[in-house]
Amino acid sequence: MSKRIYLDNAATTALDSEVFEAMRPYFSERYGNASSLHQFGQDAQQGVVLARQSVANFLGCQAQEIIFNSGATEGNNSVIKAFGFSKKLAQERGDHAQRGFSRAERGGKIHIITTAAEHECVLEAIKFLAKENYIEATFLPVSREGIVSVVEVEKAVKPSTALVAVMYANNEVGAIQPIAEIGKLLKKINQERPNKIYFHTDAAQAINYLPCDVNELGVDFLTLSAHKFYGPKGMGAMFIRQGAFFEKFFHGGEQEFKMRAGTHNTPGIVGLGEAIKKVKSLKSKVKNIGDLRNKLVDGVLKNIKDSTLNGSRDKSLPNIANFRFERAEGEAILIALDLAGIAVSTGSACASKSLEPSHVLQAMGLAALQAHSAVRFSLGRLTEEKEIDRVLEVLPGIIERLRSISGGTVNRKDKLLKDLGC
């Protein structure tokens, strides 16, 4: 098979050809600034309006609750830091406020709850705020399947809790979190307390595969990235429930209902809108992707000794399979597969240059050495059965060869390339 095989769809997806065609006129014909009053601007603005409605229809919300941005990383930072930097929230519900201090004396910290298995952009934002003494943070553990307990969320709530941030589906192992259940829990808790606890979910990996009606999920904030569902890179959106607390992250113009300044990326916005419409129309492909993933899992576990699926097979996205192979290093496997024309990942693309073991796998209870032996395969709409057959043909030999190489899991890239004949 001469064609290269792409099995890293959790990192990014190919731009859909129909999405590209929808974007094309906004580069060279309808190129006006969407904030301008003349016809060029109005033509561009119409594209923004239609795209916003498409996203709102998909999420089951109002169009004015959709804010366009550069992606989930920006959206997650915007939500988390809006809470962390808010003096108003600290005065009203910070830990000092709960201890009887006068309003003038209050300067306490709000409390944010998250999990130890979140995407780096959530974890690092919260860790930064905690380190700088803006907030108090609780990082909840996850199970061996990568799933947080709703009971643990409830136990972590304090009078100063202002935000719960839990991703919908994990980018490394595909673990699906009980978002709707957490939403129901927080709704019940909020009925019995004066200050609302807001609920945020990063749905970047979920859009293609899971129900995303924000009312059914019970979330106040939701973030997404277009390039995860065959839209353009550098384009995203966030849902902010009407009436929810939010302080804008970017200052400048009055775009996006005065909540996110900056000239509209009209081609990107149009592409996002077109891509999210196609998600709904292509839901039938989800079963096929799941069938191919199951074939991959069955084949790997059957044909490669000492291989293990990280996480749950059933409580996971249908496109992700994360394996660990004892006595073989993940980075070495990635390189060998790439040389064979197969693209995979050792985890999050946002941390791919890091030599640290996956924080997600460690949160799930794996030792550092086990986490270093992990490889993620993530399928997509374009994945074909013959590609899975090819993986199952070459992978056993790669693992066997790597295990035979002296040094095993301690080899690094420079030595591995030499050992593999490069």
Coordinates of C-alpha atoms in Angstrom, one line a residue:
M1 CA 0.0 0.0 0.0
S2 CA 1.8 3.2 -1.2
K3 CA -0.8 5.6 0.1
R4 CA 0.1 6.9 3.6
I5 CA -2.4 6.1 6.3
Y6 CA -3.6 8.8 8.7
L7 CA -4.7 7.5 12.1
D8 CA -4.2 10.7 14.1
N9 CA -7.7 12.3 13.7
A10 CA -7.9 13.2 17.4
A11 CA -5.0 15.6 16.7
T12 CA -6.6 17.2 13.7
T13 CA -8.8 16.2 10.7
A14 CA -8.6 16.9 7.0
L15 CA -10.6 19.9 5.8
D16 CA -13.7 18.6 4.1
S17 CA -13.8 19.5 0.4
E18 CA -17.4 20.9 0.6
V19 CA -16.3 23.0 3.6
F20 CA -13.4 24.4 1.6
E21 CA -15.7 25.3 -1.3
A22 CA -18.1 27.1 1.1
M23 CA -15.1 29.1 2.4
R24 CA -13.6 29.9 -0.9
P25 CA -15.7 33.0 -1.9
Y26 CA -14.9 34.7 1.4
F27 CA -11.2 34.8 0.5
S28 CA -11.5 36.5 -2.8
E29 CA -15.1 37.7 -3.5
R30 CA -16.9 38.4 -0.2
Y31 CA -13.8 39.6 1.5
G32 CA -15.1 42.7 3.3
N33 CA -14.8 43.2 7.0
A34 CA -17.9 41.8 8.6
S35 CA -18.1 44.8 10.9
S36 CA -18.3 47.3 8.0
L37 CA -21.5 48.9 7.0
H38 CA -21.0 48.9 3.2
Q39 CA -22.1 46.0 1.0
F40 CA -18.8 44.2 1.1
G41 CA -19.1 44.1 4.9
Q42 CA -22.7 43.1 4.8
D43 CA -22.0 40.2 2.5
A44 CA -19.4 39.0 4.9
Q45 CA -21.6 39.6 7.9
Q46 CA -24.3 37.4 6.3
G47 CA -21.9 34.5 6.2
V48 CA -21.1 35.1 9.9
V49 CA -24.8 35.2 10.8
L50 CA -25.7 32.0 9.0
A51 CA -22.7 30.1 10.5
R52 CA -23.6 31.3 14.0
Q53 CA -27.1 29.9 13.5
S54 CA -25.7 26.6 12.3
V55 CA -23.7 26.2 15.5
A56 CA -26.6 27.3 17.7
N57 CA -28.9 24.7 15.9
F58 CA -26.3 22.0 16.6
L59 CA -25.9 22.9 20.3
G60 CA -29.6 23.6 20.9
C61 CA -29.1 27.2 22.0
Q62 CA -29.8 30.8 20.9
A63 CA -27.5 32.3 18.2
Q64 CA -26.5 35.2 20.6
E65 CA -25.1 32.6 23.0
I66 CA -22.4 31.6 20.4
I67 CA -19.1 33.4 20.4
F68 CA -16.6 32.8 17.7
N69 CA -12.9 32.5 18.6
S70 CA -9.7 30.8 17.5
G71 CA -10.5 27.4 19.1
A72 CA -11.0 25.4 22.3
T73 CA -7.7 26.5 23.8
E74 CA -8.7 30.1 23.7
G75 CA -12.2 29.3 24.8
N76 CA -11.1 27.3 27.8
N77 CA -8.6 30.0 28.9
S78 CA -11.3 32.6 28.4
V79 CA -13.8 30.9 30.7
I80 CA -11.3 29.8 33.4
K81 CA -9.5 33.1 33.6
A82 CA -12.7 35.1 33.6
F83 CA -13.5 33.4 36.8
G84 CA -9.9 33.4 38.2
F85 CA -9.2 37.1 37.6
S86 CA -12.6 38.4 38.7
K87 CA -12.3 40.6 41.8
K88 CA -16.1 40.8 41.9
L89 CA -16.4 37.0 42.3
A90 CA -13.7 36.9 44.9
Q91 CA -15.4 39.6 46.9
E92 CA -18.8 38.0 46.6
R93 CA -18.0 34.3 47.1
G94 CA -14.3 33.9 47.9
D95 CA -13.2 31.9 50.9
H96 CA -12.9 35.1 53.0
A97 CA -16.4 36.0 52.2
Q98 CA -17.6 32.7 53.7
R99 CA -15.9 33.5 57.1
G100 CA -17.8 36.6 58.1
F101 CA -15.3 39.2 56.8
S102 CA -16.8 42.6 55.9
R103 CA -17.1 43.4 52.1
A104 CA -14.2 45.8 52.4
E105 CA -12.0 43.2 54.0
R106 CA -12.9 40.4 51.5
G107 CA -10.2 39.4 49.1
G108 CA -10.5 35.7 49.2
K109 CA -10.2 33.1 46.5
I110 CA -12.9 31.4 44.6
H111 CA -12.7 27.6 44.2
I112 CA -12.5 25.8 40.9
I113 CA -13.1 22.0 40.5
T114 CA -11.6 20.1 37.6
T115 CA -10.1 16.6 36.9
A116 CA -6.6 15.4 36.8
A117 CA -7.1 14.1 33.2
E118 CA -8.1 17.4 31.5
H119 CA -6.5 18.8 28.3
E120 CA -3.3 20.7 29.0
C121 CA -5.0 24.1 28.2
V122 CA -7.4 23.6 31.1
L123 CA -5.0 22.1 33.6
E124 CA -2.3 24.7 32.9
A125 CA -4.7 27.6 33.1
I126 CA -6.0 26.4 36.4
K127 CA -2.6 25.6 37.8
F128 CA -1.4 29.1 36.8
L129 CA -4.2 30.8 38.6
A130 CA -3.7 28.6 41.7
K131 CA 0.1 29.2 41.7
E132 CA -0.5 33.0 41.4
N133 CA -2.9 32.7 44.4
Y134 CA -6.0 33.8 42.4
I135 CA -7.9 30.7 43.1
E136 CA -8.1 27.5 45.1
A137 CA -8.2 24.4 42.8
T138 CA -9.3 20.8 43.3
F139 CA -8.0 18.2 40.8
L140 CA -10.3 15.2 41.1
P141 CA -9.0 11.7 40.4
V142 CA -10.3 9.6 37.6
S143 CA -10.8 5.8 37.5
R144 CA -8.7 3.3 35.6
E145 CA -11.1 4.0 32.7
G146 CA -10.3 7.7 32.9
I147 CA -13.7 8.7 34.2
V148 CA -14.5 11.0 37.1
S149 CA -17.0 10.0 39.8
V150 CA -20.1 12.3 40.1
V151 CA -19.9 11.5 43.9
E152 CA -16.4 12.9 44.0
V153 CA -17.6 16.1 42.3
E154 CA -20.3 16.5 44.9
K155 CA -17.8 15.9 47.8
A156 CA -15.5 18.6 46.4
V157 CA -18.0 21.4 46.4
K158 CA -17.4 24.2 48.9
P159 CA -19.2 27.5 49.7
S160 CA -16.5 29.3 47.6
T161 CA -16.9 27.0 44.6
A162 CA -17.7 29.0 41.5
L163 CA -16.8 26.8 38.5
V164 CA -16.7 23.1 37.7
A165 CA -14.7 22.3 34.5
V166 CA -14.8 18.8 33.1
M167 CA -14.1 17.8 29.5
Y168 CA -16.8 15.9 27.7
A169 CA -14.5 13.3 26.1
N170 CA -10.8 12.8 26.6
N171 CA -8.4 13.4 23.7
E172 CA -5.9 10.7 24.6
V173 CA -8.0 7.7 25.6
G174 CA -11.5 8.8 24.5
A175 CA -13.0 8.4 28.0
I176 CA -16.6 9.9 28.0
Q177 CA -17.3 11.9 31.2
P178 CA -20.8 11.9 32.8
I179 CA -21.5 15.5 31.8
A180 CA -25.3 15.3 31.9
E181 CA -25.1 13.7 35.4
I182 CA -22.8 16.3 36.7
G183 CA -25.1 19.0 35.2
K184 CA -28.1 17.5 37.1
L185 CA -26.1 17.4 40.3
L186 CA -25.0 21.0 40.0
K187 CA -28.6 22.1 39.2
K188 CA -29.7 20.4 42.4
I189 CA -26.9 21.9 44.5
N190 CA -27.6 25.4 43.0
Q191 CA -31.2 25.2 44.2
E192 CA -29.9 25.1 47.8
R193 CA -27.2 27.8 47.7
P194 CA -27.2 31.6 47.2
N195 CA -24.3 31.6 44.7
K196 CA -24.5 29.6 41.5
I197 CA -21.8 27.1 40.6
Y198 CA -21.2 27.4 36.9
F199 CA -20.4 24.4 34.7
H200 CA -18.0 24.3 31.8
T201 CA -17.1 21.5 29.4
D202 CA -14.5 21.2 26.7
A203 CA -16.3 19.4 23.9
A204 CA -13.5 19.5 21.3
Q205 CA -13.4 15.8 20.9
A206 CA -17.1 15.1 21.4
I207 CA -18.7 17.1 18.5
N208 CA -18.3 14.3 16.0
Y209 CA -19.6 11.5 18.1
L210 CA -21.8 12.6 21.1
P211 CA -25.1 14.4 21.7
C212 CA -24.1 18.0 22.4
D213 CA -27.4 19.7 23.3
V214 CA -26.3 22.2 26.0
N215 CA -29.6 22.1 27.8
E216 CA -29.6 18.3 28.0
L217 CA -26.0 18.5 29.3
G218 CA -26.8 21.2 31.8
V219 CA -23.7 23.3 31.0
D220 CA -23.2 27.0 31.1
F221 CA -20.1 27.0 28.9
L222 CA -19.0 24.7 26.1
T223 CA -15.9 25.1 23.8
L224 CA -15.1 23.5 20.5
S225 CA -12.5 23.6 17.7
A226 CA -13.5 23.4 14.0
H227 CA -10.4 21.4 12.9
K228 CA -11.5 18.4 15.1
F229 CA -14.6 17.9 12.9
Y230 CA -13.2 18.5 9.3
G231 CA -13.3 22.3 9.5
P232 CA -10.5 24.9 9.3
K233 CA -7.7 25.1 11.8
G234 CA -7.4 28.2 14.0
M235 CA -11.2 28.5 14.2
G236 CA -13.5 27.7 17.1
A237 CA -16.6 28.8 19.1
M238 CA -17.8 28.8 22.6
F239 CA -21.3 28.6 24.1
I240 CA -22.0 31.1 26.9
R241 CA -25.4 30.6 28.4
Q242 CA -27.4 33.8 28.5
G243 CA -27.0 35.4 32.0
A244 CA -23.9 33.4 32.9
F245 CA -21.0 35.2 34.6
F246 CA -18.4 36.1 32.0
E247 CA -15.7 38.8 31.7
K248 CA -14.2 39.2 28.2
F249 CA -10.7 38.0 27.7
F250 CA -9.8 40.2 24.7
H251 CA -10.4 44.0 24.7
G252 CA -10.7 46.2 21.6
G253 CA -13.6 46.3 19.2
E254 CA -17.2 45.4 19.8
Q255 CA -17.3 42.2 17.8
E256 CA -19.1 39.1 19.1
F257 CA -21.6 41.0 21.2
K258 CA -18.7 42.9 22.8
M259 CA -17.5 39.6 24.3
R260 CA -14.5 38.8 22.1
A261 CA -12.7 41.7 20.2
G262 CA -11.0 41.2 16.9
T263 CA -11.8 41.3 13.2
H264 CA -13.9 38.3 12.2
N265 CA -12.1 35.4 10.5
T266 CA -15.0 35.2 8.0
P267 CA -13.7 32.3 5.9
G268 CA -13.0 30.3 9.1
I269 CA -16.4 31.1 10.6
V270 CA -18.2 30.1 7.4
G271 CA -16.1 26.9 7.3
L272 CA -16.9 26.1 11.0
G273 CA -20.6 26.6 10.3
E274 CA -20.5 24.3 7.2
A275 CA -18.5 21.7 9.0
I276 CA -20.8 21.5 12.0
K277 CA -23.8 21.1 9.7
K278 CA -22.1 18.1 8.0
V279 CA -21.5 16.4 11.4
K280 CA -25.3 15.9 11.8
S281 CA -25.7 14.7 8.3
L282 CA -22.9 12.1 8.6
K283 CA -23.8 10.6 11.9
S284 CA -24.3 7.3 10.1
K285 CA -20.6 7.0 9.6
V286 CA -20.0 6.8 13.4
K287 CA -21.0 3.1 13.5
N288 CA -18.6 2.3 10.7
I289 CA -15.8 4.1 12.5
G290 CA -16.6 2.2 15.7
D291 CA -16.6 -1.1 13.8
L292 CA -13.2 -0.4 12.4
R293 CA -11.9 0.7 15.8
N294 CA -13.2 -2.6 17.3
K295 CA -11.5 -4.5 14.6
L296 CA -8.2 -2.8 15.4
V297 CA -8.6 -3.4 19.1
D298 CA -9.4 -7.1 18.6
G299 CA -6.5 -7.6 16.2
V300 CA -3.9 -5.9 18.4
L301 CA -5.0 -7.7 21.6
K302 CA -5.1 -11.0 19.8
N303 CA -1.9 -10.8 17.8
I304 CA 0.5 -8.8 20.0
K305 CA 1.5 -10.4 23.3
D306 CA 1.6 -8.1 26.4
S307 CA -0.5 -5.4 24.8
T308 CA -3.3 -3.6 26.7
L309 CA -6.1 -1.2 25.8
N310 CA -5.8 1.9 28.0
G311 CA -9.2 3.0 29.2
S312 CA -12.6 1.5 28.5
R313 CA -13.8 -0.1 25.3
D314 CA -17.4 0.8 25.9
K315 CA -17.3 4.1 27.8
S316 CA -15.1 5.7 25.2
L317 CA -15.4 7.6 21.9
P318 CA -15.8 5.1 18.9
N319 CA -12.7 6.5 17.1
I320 CA -9.9 6.3 19.7
A321 CA -7.9 3.3 20.8
N322 CA -4.9 3.9 23.1
F323 CA -2.7 0.9 23.6
R324 CA 0.4 0.2 25.7
F325 CA 3.0 -2.4 24.7
E326 CA 5.2 -3.7 27.4
R327 CA 8.9 -3.4 26.8
A328 CA 8.5 -1.1 23.8
E329 CA 8.5 2.7 23.9
G330 CA 5.6 4.6 22.4
E331 CA 7.9 7.1 20.7
A332 CA 9.8 4.3 19.0
I333 CA 6.6 2.7 17.9
L334 CA 5.4 6.0 16.4
I335 CA 8.6 6.4 14.5
A336 CA 8.6 2.9 13.1
L337 CA 5.0 3.2 12.1
D338 CA 5.7 6.5 10.4
L339 CA 8.5 4.9 8.4
A340 CA 5.9 2.3 7.3
G341 CA 3.6 5.1 6.2
I342 CA 1.3 5.1 9.1
A343 CA 0.7 8.2 11.2
V344 CA -0.3 7.8 14.9
S345 CA 0.4 9.6 18.1
T346 CA 1.8 9.0 21.6
G347 CA -0.9 11.3 23.1
S348 CA -2.0 14.9 22.9
A349 CA -0.6 16.7 19.9
C350 CA -0.4 19.8 22.1
A351 CA 2.2 18.0 24.2
S352 CA 3.9 15.9 21.5
K353 CA 7.3 17.5 21.9
S354 CA 7.4 16.8 25.7
L355 CA 9.3 13.8 26.9
E356 CA 7.2 13.6 30.0
P357 CA 4.8 10.6 30.3
S358 CA 1.1 11.3 29.7
H359 CA -0.5 13.0 32.6
V360 CA -3.8 11.4 31.6
L361 CA -2.5 7.9 31.7
Q362 CA -0.8 8.6 35.0
A363 CA -4.0 10.0 36.4
M364 CA -5.6 6.7 35.4
G365 CA -3.1 4.8 37.6
L366 CA -0.4 3.9 35.1
A367 CA 3.3 4.0 36.1
A368 CA 5.6 6.4 34.2
L369 CA 7.2 3.5 32.3
Q370 CA 3.8 2.1 31.3
A371 CA 2.7 5.5 30.1
H372 CA 5.8 5.8 28.0
S373 CA 4.8 2.6 26.1
A374 CA 1.5 4.0 25.0
V375 CA 0.4 4.8 21.4
R376 CA -2.9 6.4 20.3
F377 CA -4.7 5.4 17.1
S378 CA -7.6 7.7 16.2
L379 CA -9.8 6.9 13.3
G380 CA -12.0 9.2 11.2
R381 CA -14.5 9.5 8.4
L382 CA -11.9 8.8 5.8
T383 CA -10.4 5.7 7.5
E384 CA -10.8 2.5 5.4
E385 CA -10.9 -1.1 6.4
K386 CA -7.8 -1.9 4.3
E387 CA -5.9 0.7 6.3
I388 CA -6.7 -1.1 9.6
D389 CA -5.7 -4.4 7.9
R390 CA -2.4 -2.8 7.0
V391 CA -1.8 -1.7 10.6
L392 CA -2.5 -5.2 11.9
E393 CA -0.1 -6.5 9.2
V394 CA 2.9 -4.4 10.2
L395 CA 2.4 -3.6 13.9
P396 CA 3.2 -7.0 15.4
G397 CA 6.6 -7.1 13.6
I398 CA 7.4 -3.6 14.7
I399 CA 6.7 -4.4 18.4
E400 CA 8.7 -7.6 18.2
R401 CA 11.7 -5.8 16.7
L402 CA 11.6 -3.0 19.2
R403 CA 11.4 -5.4 22.1
S404 CA 14.5 -7.2 20.8
I405 CA 16.5 -4.0 20.6
S406 CA 18.9 -3.7 23.5
G407 CA 17.9 -1.1 26.0
G408 CA 14.1 -1.6 25.5
T409 CA 12.0 1.2 26.8
V410 CA 15.0 3.5 27.6
N411 CA 15.9 4.1 24.0
R412 CA 15.4 7.7 22.7
K413 CA 14.8 9.0 19.2
D414 CA 18.4 9.3 18.0
K415 CA 19.3 5.7 18.9
L416 CA 16.0 4.4 17.7
L417 CA 16.5 5.9 14.2
K418 CA 19.9 4.2 14.0
D419 CA 18.5 0.9 15.3
L420 CA 15.7 1.0 12.8
G421 CA 18.1 1.5 9.9
C422 CA 17.5 5.2 9.3

